[in-house]
Amino acid sequence: MSNIHLHYEVSGEDFTRAGEASGSVKKRLKALGYNTDAIRRVAIAMYEAEINMVIHAEGGFVDVDIFPDHVEVLLSDKGPGIPDVEKAMQEGFSTAPDNVRNLGFGAGMGLPNIKKYTDDMRIETEIGKGTDLYLTVKVKEA
Amino acid sequence: MVVKDIIDILEGEVICEGNLDAEIKTACGSDMMSDVLAFVKDQSVLLTGLVNPQVVRTAEMMDMACIVFVRGKMPDQGIIDLAEQRDITLIKTRYRMFTACGKLYEGGLSGGTAV
């Protein structure tokens, strides 16, 4: 099987739509017959990252490449960048505004969760320019 | 336990009907969706006092078959539509979070292992 490329634009204006891209990727992987555990890990990691994009960076785009044995996801935004990546990786550390907490996010679990569910995670960030988040999840075909 | 049993135990009202015979093995009660996303267990039910579309999306990512809204909270039509498209059962119960969780625990549902 050759790799499949998917591209999504994530709107930063509508919080209620955050997660649409992740849901769509999940559906696609299911149709391709990947195992449930791997699909869930991709979906959760991508969903947290999509939420981050909407909360912090007014949206961006997502590129997904599906290979037989792994999935690569790039989430790219032109947001404010992450001043201290190490701090952002700590469970419970959050810079999200209160209105986001009222929506059930902003508990400082986003990046730690993403790291937990992926096999590889790389952050390229520049203050005032934006953030690129590269995720890799290894999968086995069911 | 199946979804139907949860409806009985919580004297719940079905707001959106998915598969009522879906097997439920564990439960997770939280208003913080990131805490829910940190908890991966098969065939879980989500109990929450949070009412917004991200509750349904969180359940979707986690392969959850059922969401219980505690304290009589009623989701709006947009949330119901999202759940319907994803075949997720929505239940509302008049019990508060603590009591609803307690009743399900008493009924045999576990919360999984401690972190």
Tab-separated table of C-alpha atoms in Angstrom:
chain	number	residue	atom	x	y	z
A	1	MET	CA	0.000	0.000	0.000
A	2	SER	CA	1.399	3.392	-0.933
A	3	ASN	CA	1.017	6.207	1.525
A	4	ILE	CA	-2.120	8.315	1.663
A	5	HIS	CA	-1.905	12.061	2.135
A	6	LEU	CA	-4.648	14.075	3.815
A	7	HIS	CA	-4.813	17.845	4.333
A	8	TYR	CA	-7.110	19.831	6.617
A	9	GLU	CA	-7.549	23.509	7.383
A	10	VAL	CA	-8.410	24.121	11.039
A	11	SER	CA	-10.533	27.190	11.693
A	12	GLY	CA	-9.522	29.199	14.728
A	13	GLU	CA	-12.857	30.881	15.069
A	14	ASP	CA	-15.177	28.044	15.951
A	15	PHE	CA	-14.280	26.014	19.017
A	16	THR	CA	-17.272	23.744	18.509
A	17	ARG	CA	-15.738	22.474	15.243
A	18	ALA	CA	-12.342	21.678	16.734
A	19	GLY	CA	-11.869	17.950	16.364
A	20	GLU	CA	-13.475	17.620	12.945
A	21	ALA	CA	-10.155	16.843	11.270
A	22	SER	CA	-9.226	14.292	13.940
A	23	GLY	CA	-12.613	12.600	13.634
A	24	SER	CA	-12.200	12.435	9.884
A	25	VAL	CA	-8.714	10.887	10.126
A	26	LYS	CA	-10.027	8.367	12.642
A	27	LYS	CA	-12.790	7.334	10.244
A	28	ARG	CA	-10.305	6.999	7.388
A	29	LEU	CA	-7.919	4.815	9.404
A	30	LYS	CA	-10.810	2.628	10.489
A	31	ALA	CA	-11.887	2.155	6.889
A	32	LEU	CA	-8.304	1.203	6.014
A	33	GLY	CA	-8.401	-1.504	8.677
A	34	TYR	CA	-5.758	-0.272	11.109
A	35	ASN	CA	-5.962	-1.652	14.645
A	36	THR	CA	-8.187	0.098	17.170
A	37	ASP	CA	-5.450	0.952	19.644
A	38	ALA	CA	-3.310	2.713	17.059
A	39	ILE	CA	-6.283	4.559	15.600
A	40	ARG	CA	-7.255	5.797	19.041
A	41	ARG	CA	-3.723	6.995	19.766
A	42	VAL	CA	-3.595	8.946	16.505
A	43	ALA	CA	-7.072	10.381	17.095
A	44	ILE	CA	-6.457	11.494	20.684
A	45	ALA	CA	-3.028	13.016	20.011
A	46	MET	CA	-4.289	14.852	16.937
A	47	TYR	CA	-7.441	15.997	18.727
A	48	GLU	CA	-5.484	17.513	21.632
A	49	ALA	CA	-3.212	19.244	19.146
A	50	GLU	CA	-6.175	20.521	17.147
A	51	ILE	CA	-7.710	21.940	20.337
A	52	ASN	CA	-4.375	23.625	21.150
A	53	MET	CA	-4.325	25.182	17.701
A	54	VAL	CA	-7.773	26.659	18.181
A	55	ILE	CA	-7.136	27.830	21.762
A	56	HIS	CA	-3.699	29.360	21.284
A	57	ALA	CA	-3.038	29.991	17.615
A	58	GLU	CA	-6.276	30.898	15.809
A	59	GLY	CA	-6.144	27.721	13.778
A	60	GLY	CA	-3.762	26.457	11.132
A	61	PHE	CA	-3.432	23.382	8.952
A	62	VAL	CA	-2.874	19.674	9.432
A	63	ASP	CA	-1.071	17.303	7.068
A	64	VAL	CA	-1.503	13.599	7.629
A	65	ASP	CA	0.519	10.887	5.899
A	66	ILE	CA	-0.666	7.336	6.359
A	67	PHE	CA	1.918	4.593	5.805
A	68	PRO	CA	1.414	0.849	6.241
A	69	ASP	CA	3.338	0.777	9.510
A	70	HIS	CA	3.007	4.328	10.862
A	71	VAL	CA	1.101	7.595	10.653
A	72	GLU	CA	2.793	10.996	10.479
A	73	VAL	CA	0.921	14.145	11.432
A	74	LEU	CA	2.120	17.728	11.051
A	75	LEU	CA	0.086	20.438	12.782
A	76	SER	CA	1.254	23.863	11.714
A	77	ASP	CA	0.080	27.231	12.988
A	78	LYS	CA	1.077	30.878	12.772
A	79	GLY	CA	0.297	31.531	16.419
A	80	PRO	CA	2.382	33.171	19.141
A	81	GLY	CA	4.818	30.261	19.553
A	82	ILE	CA	5.645	28.468	22.801
A	83	PRO	CA	8.056	30.485	25.010
A	84	ASP	CA	9.110	27.570	27.210
A	85	VAL	CA	8.544	24.141	25.681
A	86	GLU	CA	9.862	22.288	28.720
A	87	LYS	CA	7.339	24.031	30.949
A	88	ALA	CA	4.538	23.447	28.456
A	89	MET	CA	5.319	19.741	28.635
A	90	GLN	CA	4.649	19.595	32.385
A	91	GLU	CA	1.338	18.098	33.412
A	92	GLY	CA	-0.893	20.801	34.849
A	93	PHE	CA	0.974	23.780	33.359
A	94	SER	CA	-1.425	25.868	31.311
A	95	THR	CA	-1.604	29.330	29.806
A	96	ALA	CA	-5.131	28.855	28.498
A	97	PRO	CA	-7.677	31.556	29.382
A	98	ASP	CA	-10.527	30.811	31.806
A	99	ASN	CA	-13.164	30.610	29.090
A	100	VAL	CA	-11.301	27.619	27.652
A	101	ARG	CA	-11.372	25.884	31.035
A	102	ASN	CA	-15.114	26.302	31.101
A	103	LEU	CA	-15.173	24.283	27.896
A	104	GLY	CA	-13.337	21.358	29.487
A	105	PHE	CA	-9.807	22.077	28.278
A	106	GLY	CA	-6.842	24.120	29.444
A	107	ALA	CA	-5.930	21.791	32.308
A	108	GLY	CA	-2.341	21.602	31.143
A	109	MET	CA	-2.718	18.064	29.876
A	110	GLY	CA	-2.656	18.663	26.125
A	111	LEU	CA	1.039	18.288	25.285
A	112	PRO	CA	1.670	15.618	27.976
A	113	ASN	CA	-1.229	13.608	26.554
A	114	ILE	CA	0.104	14.011	23.016
A	115	LYS	CA	3.514	12.783	24.102
A	116	LYS	CA	1.973	9.852	25.928
A	117	TYR	CA	0.051	8.591	22.897
A	118	THR	CA	2.661	9.097	20.194
A	119	ASP	CA	5.878	7.199	19.471
A	120	ASP	CA	7.641	10.368	18.458
A	121	MET	CA	6.824	14.017	19.003
A	122	ARG	CA	8.839	17.009	17.848
A	123	ILE	CA	8.065	20.707	18.398
A	124	GLU	CA	9.507	23.477	16.258
A	125	THR	CA	8.399	26.796	17.613
A	126	GLU	CA	9.396	30.423	17.185
A	127	ILE	CA	8.014	33.319	19.204
A	128	GLY	CA	5.735	35.470	17.086
A	129	LYS	CA	6.041	33.135	14.087
A	130	GLY	CA	4.213	29.966	15.025
A	131	THR	CA	4.556	26.330	15.921
A	132	ASP	CA	5.010	23.125	13.941
A	133	LEU	CA	4.196	19.952	15.807
A	134	TYR	CA	5.343	16.666	14.244
A	135	LEU	CA	3.768	13.461	15.499
A	136	THR	CA	4.481	9.848	14.625
A	137	VAL	CA	2.381	6.894	15.707
A	138	LYS	CA	3.435	3.378	14.806
A	139	VAL	CA	0.595	1.194	13.632
A	140	LYS	CA	0.113	-2.371	12.649
A	141	GLU	CA	-2.533	-3.339	10.168
A	142	ALA	CA	-5.221	-5.420	11.829
B	1	MET	CA	-23.091	-4.135	31.999
B	2	VAL	CA	-24.730	-2.747	28.869
B	3	VAL	CA	-25.979	0.779	28.101
B	4	LYS	CA	-29.537	-0.264	29.009
B	5	ASP	CA	-28.406	-1.170	32.546
B	6	ILE	CA	-26.879	2.285	32.966
B	7	ILE	CA	-30.198	3.856	32.001
B	8	ASP	CA	-31.975	1.695	34.609
B	9	ILE	CA	-29.486	2.299	37.414
B	10	LEU	CA	-29.413	6.070	36.896
B	11	GLU	CA	-33.144	6.265	36.164
B	12	GLY	CA	-31.933	8.058	33.081
B	13	GLU	CA	-33.704	9.589	30.159
B	14	VAL	CA	-32.398	8.737	26.693
B	15	ILE	CA	-31.770	11.897	24.692
B	16	CYS	CA	-30.076	10.213	21.754
B	17	GLU	CA	-30.288	6.500	21.149
B	18	GLY	CA	-27.241	4.617	19.896
B	19	ASN	CA	-26.628	0.934	20.533
B	20	LEU	CA	-28.333	0.258	23.873
B	21	ASP	CA	-26.874	-3.251	23.990
B	22	ALA	CA	-23.281	-2.019	23.741
B	23	GLU	CA	-21.136	-3.595	26.447
B	24	ILE	CA	-19.742	-1.135	29.032
B	25	LYS	CA	-16.794	-2.240	31.146
B	26	THR	CA	-15.466	0.907	32.817
B	27	ALA	CA	-16.573	4.441	33.661
B	28	CYS	CA	-14.939	7.835	33.781
B	29	GLY	CA	-16.479	10.862	35.509
B	30	SER	CA	-14.993	14.271	34.712
B	31	ASP	CA	-15.666	17.771	33.451
B	32	MET	CA	-12.100	18.118	32.194
B	33	MET	CA	-11.938	16.557	28.763
B	34	SER	CA	-8.128	16.361	28.815
B	35	ASP	CA	-8.363	14.204	31.936
B	36	VAL	CA	-10.787	11.968	30.080
B	37	LEU	CA	-8.404	11.787	27.119
B	38	ALA	CA	-5.619	10.687	29.465
B	39	PHE	CA	-7.725	7.689	30.460
B	40	VAL	CA	-7.774	4.977	27.850
B	41	LYS	CA	-9.905	1.986	28.583
B	42	ASP	CA	-12.006	-0.122	26.347
B	43	GLN	CA	-15.773	0.197	26.299
B	44	SER	CA	-16.234	3.049	28.737
B	45	VAL	CA	-19.062	5.354	29.645
B	46	LEU	CA	-18.368	9.048	30.262
B	47	LEU	CA	-20.217	10.872	33.049
B	48	THR	CA	-19.959	14.650	32.889
B	49	GLY	CA	-21.536	17.889	33.971
B	50	LEU	CA	-20.060	19.651	30.974
B	51	VAL	CA	-22.450	20.333	28.124
B	52	ASN	CA	-20.764	21.218	24.851
B	53	PRO	CA	-19.925	19.532	21.525
B	54	GLN	CA	-16.383	18.688	22.673
B	55	VAL	CA	-17.862	16.166	25.093
B	56	VAL	CA	-19.163	14.182	22.126
B	57	ARG	CA	-15.910	14.607	20.182
B	58	THR	CA	-13.929	13.397	23.195
B	59	ALA	CA	-16.164	10.318	23.443
B	60	GLU	CA	-15.693	9.792	19.697
B	61	MET	CA	-11.878	9.797	19.941
B	62	MET	CA	-12.078	7.385	22.893
B	63	ASP	CA	-14.546	4.984	21.212
B	64	MET	CA	-17.057	5.547	24.007
B	65	ALA	CA	-20.557	4.275	23.315
B	66	CYS	CA	-22.388	6.334	25.903
B	67	ILE	CA	-22.338	9.737	27.642
B	68	VAL	CA	-24.284	10.510	30.820
B	69	PHE	CA	-25.098	14.140	31.626
B	70	VAL	CA	-25.450	14.478	35.382
B	71	ARG	CA	-27.646	16.805	37.442
B	72	GLY	CA	-30.360	16.913	34.802
B	73	LYS	CA	-28.306	18.890	32.303
B	74	MET	CA	-29.743	18.952	28.811
B	75	PRO	CA	-27.513	19.128	25.710
B	76	ASP	CA	-28.639	21.320	22.812
B	77	GLN	CA	-29.657	20.073	19.376
B	78	GLY	CA	-26.178	20.598	17.891
B	79	ILE	CA	-24.718	18.233	20.480
B	80	ILE	CA	-27.500	15.695	19.943
B	81	ASP	CA	-26.907	15.782	16.165
B	82	LEU	CA	-23.174	15.164	16.631
B	83	ALA	CA	-23.889	12.159	18.865
B	84	GLU	CA	-26.462	10.785	16.462
B	85	GLN	CA	-23.993	10.875	13.554
B	86	ARG	CA	-21.486	8.965	15.693
B	87	ASP	CA	-23.939	6.431	17.086
B	88	ILE	CA	-23.271	7.531	20.674
B	89	THR	CA	-26.046	7.195	23.253
B	90	LEU	CA	-26.774	10.332	25.306
B	91	ILE	CA	-28.467	9.912	28.684
B	92	LYS	CA	-29.458	12.510	31.219
B	93	THR	CA	-29.865	11.708	34.899
B	94	ARG	CA	-31.121	13.870	37.752
B	95	TYR	CA	-28.398	12.461	40.025
B	96	ARG	CA	-25.301	14.522	40.784
B	97	MET	CA	-21.871	13.393	39.599
B	98	PHE	CA	-20.829	11.737	42.878
B	99	THR	CA	-24.072	9.853	43.305
B	100	ALA	CA	-24.290	8.803	39.658
B	101	CYS	CA	-20.716	7.444	39.757
B	102	GLY	CA	-21.424	5.731	43.086
B	103	LYS	CA	-24.511	4.018	41.771
B	104	LEU	CA	-22.687	2.664	38.723
B	105	TYR	CA	-19.767	1.529	40.878
B	106	GLU	CA	-22.190	-0.237	43.187
B	107	GLY	CA	-23.740	-1.798	40.114
B	108	GLY	CA	-20.423	-3.385	39.218
B	109	LEU	CA	-18.657	-0.859	36.968
B	110	SER	CA	-15.025	-0.160	37.758
B	111	GLY	CA	-13.039	2.983	37.240
B	112	GLY	CA	-9.969	1.095	36.141
B	113	THR	CA	-6.647	1.180	37.927
B	114	ALA	CA	-5.209	4.203	39.745
B	115	VAL	CA	-2.529	6.251	37.983
